[in-house]
XYZ file of C-alpha atoms in Angstrom:
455
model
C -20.711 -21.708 -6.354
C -18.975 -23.871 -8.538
C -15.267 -23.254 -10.525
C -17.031 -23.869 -13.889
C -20.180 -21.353 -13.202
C -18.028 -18.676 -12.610
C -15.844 -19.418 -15.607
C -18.854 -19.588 -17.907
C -20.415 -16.433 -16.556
C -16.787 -14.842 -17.091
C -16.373 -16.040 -20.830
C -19.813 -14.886 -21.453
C -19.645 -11.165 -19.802
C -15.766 -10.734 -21.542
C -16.999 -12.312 -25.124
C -20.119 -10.233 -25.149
C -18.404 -7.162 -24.179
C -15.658 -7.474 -26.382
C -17.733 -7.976 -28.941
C -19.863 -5.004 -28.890
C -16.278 -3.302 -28.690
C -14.792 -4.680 -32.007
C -18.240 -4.278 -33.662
C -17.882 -0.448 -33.317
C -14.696 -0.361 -34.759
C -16.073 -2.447 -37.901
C -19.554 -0.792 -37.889
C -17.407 2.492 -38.101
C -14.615 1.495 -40.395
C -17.263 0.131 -42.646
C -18.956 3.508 -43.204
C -16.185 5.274 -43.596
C -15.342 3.068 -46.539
C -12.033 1.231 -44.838
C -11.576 -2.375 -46.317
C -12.252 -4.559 -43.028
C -10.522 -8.446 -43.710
C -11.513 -9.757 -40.913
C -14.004 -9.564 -37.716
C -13.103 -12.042 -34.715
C -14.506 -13.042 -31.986
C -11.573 -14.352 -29.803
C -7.959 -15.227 -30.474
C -6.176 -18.388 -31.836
C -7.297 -21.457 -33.632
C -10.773 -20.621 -35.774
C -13.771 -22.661 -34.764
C -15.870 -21.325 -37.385
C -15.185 -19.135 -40.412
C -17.344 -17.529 -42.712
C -16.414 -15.267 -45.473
C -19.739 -12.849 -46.240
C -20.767 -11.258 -49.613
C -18.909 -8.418 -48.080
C -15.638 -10.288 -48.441
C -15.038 -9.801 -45.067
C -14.001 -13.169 -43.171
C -16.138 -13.583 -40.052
C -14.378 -15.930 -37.743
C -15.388 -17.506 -34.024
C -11.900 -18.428 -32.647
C -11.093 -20.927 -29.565
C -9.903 -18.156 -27.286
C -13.148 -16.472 -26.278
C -11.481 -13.658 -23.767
C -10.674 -11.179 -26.372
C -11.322 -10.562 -30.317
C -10.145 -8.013 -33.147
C -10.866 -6.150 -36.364
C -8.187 -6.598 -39.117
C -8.625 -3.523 -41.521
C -6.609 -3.623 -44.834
C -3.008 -2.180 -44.053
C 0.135 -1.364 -46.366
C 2.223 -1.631 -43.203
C 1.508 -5.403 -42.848
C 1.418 -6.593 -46.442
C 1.381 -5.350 -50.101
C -1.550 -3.973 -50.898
C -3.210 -4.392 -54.586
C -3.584 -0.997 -56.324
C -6.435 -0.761 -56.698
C -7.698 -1.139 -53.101
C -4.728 1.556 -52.021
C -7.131 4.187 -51.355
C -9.209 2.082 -49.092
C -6.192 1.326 -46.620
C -5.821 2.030 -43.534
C -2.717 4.253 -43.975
C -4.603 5.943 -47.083
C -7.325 7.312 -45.153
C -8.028 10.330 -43.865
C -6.874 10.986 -39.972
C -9.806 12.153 -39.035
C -11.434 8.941 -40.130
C -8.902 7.375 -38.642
C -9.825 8.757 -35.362
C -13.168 7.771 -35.442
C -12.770 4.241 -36.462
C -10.518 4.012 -33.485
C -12.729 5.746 -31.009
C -15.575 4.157 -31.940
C -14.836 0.957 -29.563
C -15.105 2.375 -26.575
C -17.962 4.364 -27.743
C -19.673 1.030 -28.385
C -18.953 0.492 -25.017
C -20.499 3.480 -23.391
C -23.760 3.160 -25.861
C -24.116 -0.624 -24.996
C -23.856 0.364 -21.445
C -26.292 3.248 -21.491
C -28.722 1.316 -23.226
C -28.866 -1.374 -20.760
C -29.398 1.334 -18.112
C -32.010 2.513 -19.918
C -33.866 -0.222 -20.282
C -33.351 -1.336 -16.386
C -34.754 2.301 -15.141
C -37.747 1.796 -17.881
C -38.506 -1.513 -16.586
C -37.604 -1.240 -12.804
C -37.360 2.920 -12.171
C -34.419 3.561 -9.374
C -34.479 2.662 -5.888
C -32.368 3.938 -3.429
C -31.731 2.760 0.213
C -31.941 6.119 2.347
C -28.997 7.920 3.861
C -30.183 7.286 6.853
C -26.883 7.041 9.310
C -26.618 4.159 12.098
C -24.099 4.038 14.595
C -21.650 6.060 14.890
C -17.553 5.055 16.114
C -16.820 6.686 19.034
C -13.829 8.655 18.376
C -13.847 8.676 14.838
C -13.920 11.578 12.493
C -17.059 11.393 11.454
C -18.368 11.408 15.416
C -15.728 14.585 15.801
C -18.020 15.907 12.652
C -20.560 16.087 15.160
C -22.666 13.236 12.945
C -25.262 11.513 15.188
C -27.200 8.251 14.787
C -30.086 9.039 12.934
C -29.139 11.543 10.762
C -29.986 11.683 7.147
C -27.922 12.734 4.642
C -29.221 15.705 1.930
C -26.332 16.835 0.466
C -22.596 16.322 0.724
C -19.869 18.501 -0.942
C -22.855 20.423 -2.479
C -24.157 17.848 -4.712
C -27.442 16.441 -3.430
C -28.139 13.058 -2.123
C -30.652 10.586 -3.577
C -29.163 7.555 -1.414
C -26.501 5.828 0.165
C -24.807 4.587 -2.728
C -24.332 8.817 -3.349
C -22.853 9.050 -0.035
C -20.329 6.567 -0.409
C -19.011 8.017 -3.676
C -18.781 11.065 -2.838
C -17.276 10.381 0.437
C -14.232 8.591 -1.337
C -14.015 11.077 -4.062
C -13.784 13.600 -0.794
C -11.472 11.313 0.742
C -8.981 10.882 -2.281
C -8.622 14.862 -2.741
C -8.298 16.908 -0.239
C -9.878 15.074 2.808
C -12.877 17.389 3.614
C -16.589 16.406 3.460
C -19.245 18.945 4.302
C -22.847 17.157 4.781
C -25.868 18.677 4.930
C -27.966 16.424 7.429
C -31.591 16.343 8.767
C -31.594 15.193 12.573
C -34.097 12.473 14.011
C -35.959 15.783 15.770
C -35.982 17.041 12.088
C -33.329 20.144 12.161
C -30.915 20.765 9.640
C -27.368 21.405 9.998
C -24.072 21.392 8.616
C -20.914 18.823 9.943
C -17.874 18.636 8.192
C -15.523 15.412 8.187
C -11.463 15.744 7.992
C -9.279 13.725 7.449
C -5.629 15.643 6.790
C -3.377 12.988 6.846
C -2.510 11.828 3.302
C -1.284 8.375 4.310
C -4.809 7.420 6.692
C -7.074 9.079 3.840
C -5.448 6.879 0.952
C -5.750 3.855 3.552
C -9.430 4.751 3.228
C -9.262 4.735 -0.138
C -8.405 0.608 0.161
C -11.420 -2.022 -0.800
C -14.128 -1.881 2.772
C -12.017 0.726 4.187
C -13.557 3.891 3.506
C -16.903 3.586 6.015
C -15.328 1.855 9.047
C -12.519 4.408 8.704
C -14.548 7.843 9.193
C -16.962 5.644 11.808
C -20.224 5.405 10.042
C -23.143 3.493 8.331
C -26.259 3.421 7.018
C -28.963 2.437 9.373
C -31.356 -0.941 8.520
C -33.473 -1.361 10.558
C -32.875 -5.614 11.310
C -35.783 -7.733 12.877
C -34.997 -8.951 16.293
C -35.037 -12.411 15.072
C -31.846 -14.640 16.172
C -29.491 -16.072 13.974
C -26.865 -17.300 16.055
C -26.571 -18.434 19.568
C -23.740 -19.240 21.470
C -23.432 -22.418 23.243
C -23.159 -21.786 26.844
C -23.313 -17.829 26.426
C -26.524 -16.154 28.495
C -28.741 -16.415 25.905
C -28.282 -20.624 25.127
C -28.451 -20.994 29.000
C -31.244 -19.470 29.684
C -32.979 -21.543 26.310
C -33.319 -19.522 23.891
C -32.139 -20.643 20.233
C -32.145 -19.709 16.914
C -35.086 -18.478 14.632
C -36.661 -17.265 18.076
C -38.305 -13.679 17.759
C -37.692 -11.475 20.512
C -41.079 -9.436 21.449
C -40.032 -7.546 24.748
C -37.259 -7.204 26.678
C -38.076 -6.432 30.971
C -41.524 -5.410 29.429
C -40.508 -2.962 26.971
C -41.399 -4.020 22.934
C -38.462 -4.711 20.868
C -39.282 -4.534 17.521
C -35.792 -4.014 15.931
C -32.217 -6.177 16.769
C -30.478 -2.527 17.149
C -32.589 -1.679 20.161
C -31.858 -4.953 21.856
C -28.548 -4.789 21.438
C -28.424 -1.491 22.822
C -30.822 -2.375 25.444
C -28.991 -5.630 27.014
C -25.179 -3.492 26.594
C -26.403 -1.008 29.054
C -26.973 -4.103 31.482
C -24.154 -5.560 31.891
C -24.061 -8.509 34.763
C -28.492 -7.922 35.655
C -30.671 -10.244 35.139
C -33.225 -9.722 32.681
C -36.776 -11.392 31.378
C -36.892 -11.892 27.739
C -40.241 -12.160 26.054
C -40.066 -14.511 22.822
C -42.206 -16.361 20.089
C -41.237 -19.512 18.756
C -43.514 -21.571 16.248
C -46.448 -19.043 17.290
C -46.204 -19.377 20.834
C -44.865 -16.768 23.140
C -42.365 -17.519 25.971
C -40.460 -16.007 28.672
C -37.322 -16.508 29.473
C -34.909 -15.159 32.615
C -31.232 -14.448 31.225
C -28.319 -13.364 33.018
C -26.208 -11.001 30.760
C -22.475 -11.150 31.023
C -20.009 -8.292 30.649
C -17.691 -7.445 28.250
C -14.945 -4.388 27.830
C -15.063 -2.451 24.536
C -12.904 0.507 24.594
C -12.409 0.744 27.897
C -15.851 0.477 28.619
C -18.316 -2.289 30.236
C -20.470 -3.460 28.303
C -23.785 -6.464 28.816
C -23.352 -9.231 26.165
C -25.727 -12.816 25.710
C -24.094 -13.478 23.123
C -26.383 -13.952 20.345
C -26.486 -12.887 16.492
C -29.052 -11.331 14.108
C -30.776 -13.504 11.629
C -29.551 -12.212 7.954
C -31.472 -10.039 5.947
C -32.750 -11.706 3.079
C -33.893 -8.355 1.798
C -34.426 -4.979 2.691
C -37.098 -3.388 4.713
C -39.480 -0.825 2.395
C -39.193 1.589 5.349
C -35.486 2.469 4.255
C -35.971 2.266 0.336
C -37.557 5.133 -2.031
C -38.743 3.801 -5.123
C -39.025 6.244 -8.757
C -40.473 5.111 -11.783
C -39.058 6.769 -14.688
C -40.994 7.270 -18.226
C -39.122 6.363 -21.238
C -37.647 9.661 -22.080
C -36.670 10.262 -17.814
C -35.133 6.837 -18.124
C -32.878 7.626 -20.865
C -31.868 11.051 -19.325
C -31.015 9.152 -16.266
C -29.265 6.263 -18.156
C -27.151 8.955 -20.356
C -26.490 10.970 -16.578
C -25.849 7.988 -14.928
C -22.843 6.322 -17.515
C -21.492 9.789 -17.848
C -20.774 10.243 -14.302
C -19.279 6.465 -13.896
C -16.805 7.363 -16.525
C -16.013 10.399 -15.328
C -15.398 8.892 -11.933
C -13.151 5.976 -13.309
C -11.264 8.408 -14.957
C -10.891 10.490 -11.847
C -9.858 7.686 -9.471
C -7.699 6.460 -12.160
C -5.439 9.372 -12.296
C -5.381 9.691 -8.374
C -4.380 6.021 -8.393
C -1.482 6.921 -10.211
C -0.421 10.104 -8.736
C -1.037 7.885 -5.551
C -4.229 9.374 -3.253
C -6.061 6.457 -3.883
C -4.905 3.065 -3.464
C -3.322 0.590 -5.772
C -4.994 -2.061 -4.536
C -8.478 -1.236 -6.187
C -6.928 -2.606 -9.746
C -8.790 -6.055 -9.948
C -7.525 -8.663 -12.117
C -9.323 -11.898 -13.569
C -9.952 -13.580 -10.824
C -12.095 -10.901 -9.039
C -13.897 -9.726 -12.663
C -14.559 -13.495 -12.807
C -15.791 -14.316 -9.409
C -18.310 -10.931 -9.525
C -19.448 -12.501 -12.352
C -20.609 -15.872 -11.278
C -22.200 -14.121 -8.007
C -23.710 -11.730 -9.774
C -25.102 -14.519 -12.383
C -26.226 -16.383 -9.271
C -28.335 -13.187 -7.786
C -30.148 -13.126 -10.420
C -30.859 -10.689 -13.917
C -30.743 -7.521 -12.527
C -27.542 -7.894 -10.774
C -25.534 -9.804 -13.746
C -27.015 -6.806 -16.069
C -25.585 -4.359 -13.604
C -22.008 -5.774 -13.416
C -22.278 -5.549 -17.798
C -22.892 -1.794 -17.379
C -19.938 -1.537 -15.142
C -17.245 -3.762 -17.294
C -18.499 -2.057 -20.153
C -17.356 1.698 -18.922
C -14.298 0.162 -17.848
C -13.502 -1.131 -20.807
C -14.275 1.999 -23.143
C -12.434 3.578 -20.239
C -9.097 1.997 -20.244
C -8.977 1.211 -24.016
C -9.193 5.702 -24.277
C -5.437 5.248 -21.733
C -2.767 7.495 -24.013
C -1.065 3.702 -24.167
C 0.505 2.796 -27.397
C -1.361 -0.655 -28.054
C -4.623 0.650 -26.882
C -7.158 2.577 -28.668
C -5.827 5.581 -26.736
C -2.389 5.201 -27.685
C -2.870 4.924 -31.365
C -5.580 7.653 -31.433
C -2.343 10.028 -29.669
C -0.284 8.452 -32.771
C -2.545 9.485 -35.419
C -3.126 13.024 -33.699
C 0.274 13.450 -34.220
C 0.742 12.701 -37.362
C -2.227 15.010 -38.417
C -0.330 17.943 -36.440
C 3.135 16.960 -37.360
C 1.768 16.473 -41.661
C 3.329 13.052 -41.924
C 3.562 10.027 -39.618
C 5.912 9.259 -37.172
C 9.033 7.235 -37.939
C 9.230 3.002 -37.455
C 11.557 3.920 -34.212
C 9.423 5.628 -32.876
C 6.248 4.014 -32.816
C 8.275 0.867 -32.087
C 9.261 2.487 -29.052
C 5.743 3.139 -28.147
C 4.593 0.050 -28.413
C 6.961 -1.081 -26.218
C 6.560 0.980 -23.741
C 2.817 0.402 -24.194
C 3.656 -3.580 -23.451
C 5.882 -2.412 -20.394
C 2.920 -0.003 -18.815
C 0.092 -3.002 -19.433
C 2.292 -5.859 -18.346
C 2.770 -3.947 -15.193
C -1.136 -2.964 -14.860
C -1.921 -6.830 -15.055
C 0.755 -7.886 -12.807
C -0.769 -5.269 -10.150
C -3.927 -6.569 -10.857
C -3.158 -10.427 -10.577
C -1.499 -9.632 -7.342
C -4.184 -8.229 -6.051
C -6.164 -10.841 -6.594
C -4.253 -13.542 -5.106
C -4.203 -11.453 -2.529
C -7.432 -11.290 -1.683
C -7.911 -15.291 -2.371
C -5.743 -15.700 0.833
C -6.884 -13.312 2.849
């Protein structure tokens, strides 16, 4: 993927975001009968300006990564007379409020009304919580989970899929450590395991970016074809001829049908000699391998050293597929955003109180490299990663910080309570503070992401 897709796809997702953002705030501000001077779409030198029969200047600036609303304010210059009472300063608080609220709500209706239109057009499917192997040793094996098992419930909330169980298993993880699931065994009987994990420092550790499922010693089973990928040169499986794209039909005469039962079949030979049924280009051959041996924890184990062929896409066996109705896709959509906010704001505060881990702050360079991927996967997924920028902004422009949304909503709430604003010093002080708090956010951030570039 090349430097200058992802940078377009970036520009694009932050611009159009942004923009819905600073259109509520004008939309708003407009109604409420504020005097709006200006509406921008990014920062520094103008590339286009355009003042309407509103008198407001419209202006597309060179800067596309940001963008504001300038509203008529005494604070900043003299204001004529007669436009006093259409001032910021002049208005009421409440309206105040709204106007400044009304950019992240942007945010959360853009969002919800691209999920709605997704479930209208393409319902919801979910990949089943169906478990796969499970880490010897691990807390979710001392849970008493088993291969096979399907999730129904966990913590009491029931489970459509395994995107569920992973969320709820790190908001589990990041409180108090405890995960009761509900599961329905391979012979079909219910019970009840519970996973713990009472150390604070190993549960936040979980809490770290592809931590949280290797940690408690599961996945989700998929079923994989038992098509090879990868062969080693001079491992038991090259020797005895067998290469790459070959499908494996039978293994000492018994059908193999999925790369999990191979693998499971040839590690409980270790140093026997086996016959290996395969098709390649339509015709079926045998071949006689000798499998090595290997130790994994402590144990022998047979290896021929061979890889699956990648999934280009999932098996219908382990999806469930719901179309949704107009009206059931707008419930969903509204249920859906409501819940990813809530969760932000959740993880957020645990982030700073420190349960969860610091290092799930991602800077530009992440936000732009999802984007290009996403871009590159297609609609769906670009649409997808929109929705979730979109709740984070609205999210972290509601943060109590001075020169966010959030901070100068907290301003003007106390100046309604208090009956007349606060003093210069002190909202000075704020916004310095507010500078402090970001600049250390983004530094976080941009560490993180250099990070992860060189790991």
């Amino acid at each position: 993927m090349s430097f200058l897709w992802t940078v377009f796809w970036f520009v694009i997702a932050v611009g159009l975001l942004v923009t819905v953002h600073e259109f509520g705030h004008f939309w708003v501000a407009r109604r409420l009968g504020f005097k709006v001077l200006r509406f921008s779409v990014g920062f520094g030198k103008p590339l286009v300006k355009r003042v309407g029969a509103d008198q407001v200047e419209y202006v597309l600036a060179a800067i596309p990564l940001g963008g504001y609303v300038k509203l008529l304010d005494e604070r900043e210059a003299p204001v004529p007379a007669a436009d006093l009472a259409r001032s910021f300063t002049r208005r009421p608080v409440w309206q105040r409020i709204l106007v400044l609220l009304a950019g992240p709500a942007f945010n959360l209706i853009f969002a919800v009304a691209l999920l709605w239109a997704m479930l209208w057009v393409n319902g919801v499917t979910e990949v089943r919580a169906i478990l796969g192997d499970i880490t010897v040793g691990s807390p979710a094996e001392q849970a008493g989970l088993r291969s096979g098992d399907e999730v129904r419930s966990l913590n009491g909330a029931p489970v459509k899929g395994a995107n569920d169980v992973i969320f709820r298993l790190l908001d589990a993880m990041s409180a108090n450590g405890e995960a009761t699931l509900v599961v329905r065994g391979a012979d079909g009987a219910t019970r009840t395991a519970t996973i713990s994990v009472p150390d604070a420092t190993q549960r936040r550790h979980l809490t770290e970016p592809s931590e949280l499922l290797q940690g408690v010693g599961l996945g989700f089973w998929i079923p994989t074809p038992a098509v090879l990928g990868k062969v080693k040169a001079g491992g038991p499986a090259a020797l005895a001829g067998l290469q790459a794209g070959d499908t494996i039909v039978a293994v000492d005469g018994r059908r193999i049908d999925d790369f999990r039962l191979l693998a499971n079949y040839i590690h409980g030979r270790a140093d026997q000699r086996i016959s290996v049924d395969y098709r390649r280009g339509g015709a079926l051959r045998t071949a006689a391998v000798q499998v090595a041996h290997d130790q994994v924890n402590g144990k022998t184990v047979g290896r021929i050293q061979v890889e699956p062929a990648p999934l280009t896409q999932l098996p219908e066996s382990v999806l469930v597929h719901t179309s949704l109705r107009p009206l059931a896709a707008l419930n969903a959509a509204v249920h859906e955003a409501g819940d990813k906010m809530l969760m932000q704001a959740r993880f957020f505060w645990r982030m700073v109180v420190g349960r969860v881990s610091l290092k799930n702050l991602n800077g530009p360079l992440s936000i732009a490299q999802v984007a290009g991927e996403s871009a590159h996967m297609g609609v769906g997924a670009f649409l997808s990663l929109l929705v979730y920028l979109s709740l984070s902004l609205g999210f972290l422009n509601l943060l109590p910080i001075p020169i966010l949304d959030g901070g100068q909503i907290v301003f003007q709430a106390a100046e309604w309570l208090k009956g007349s604003p606060l003093s210069e010093r002190t909202q000075a002080f704020g916004q310095q503070v507010g500078i402090a708090l970001l600049i250390v956010l983004m530094s976080v951030a941009l560490y993180n992401d250099i990070a992860r570039q060189f790991s």
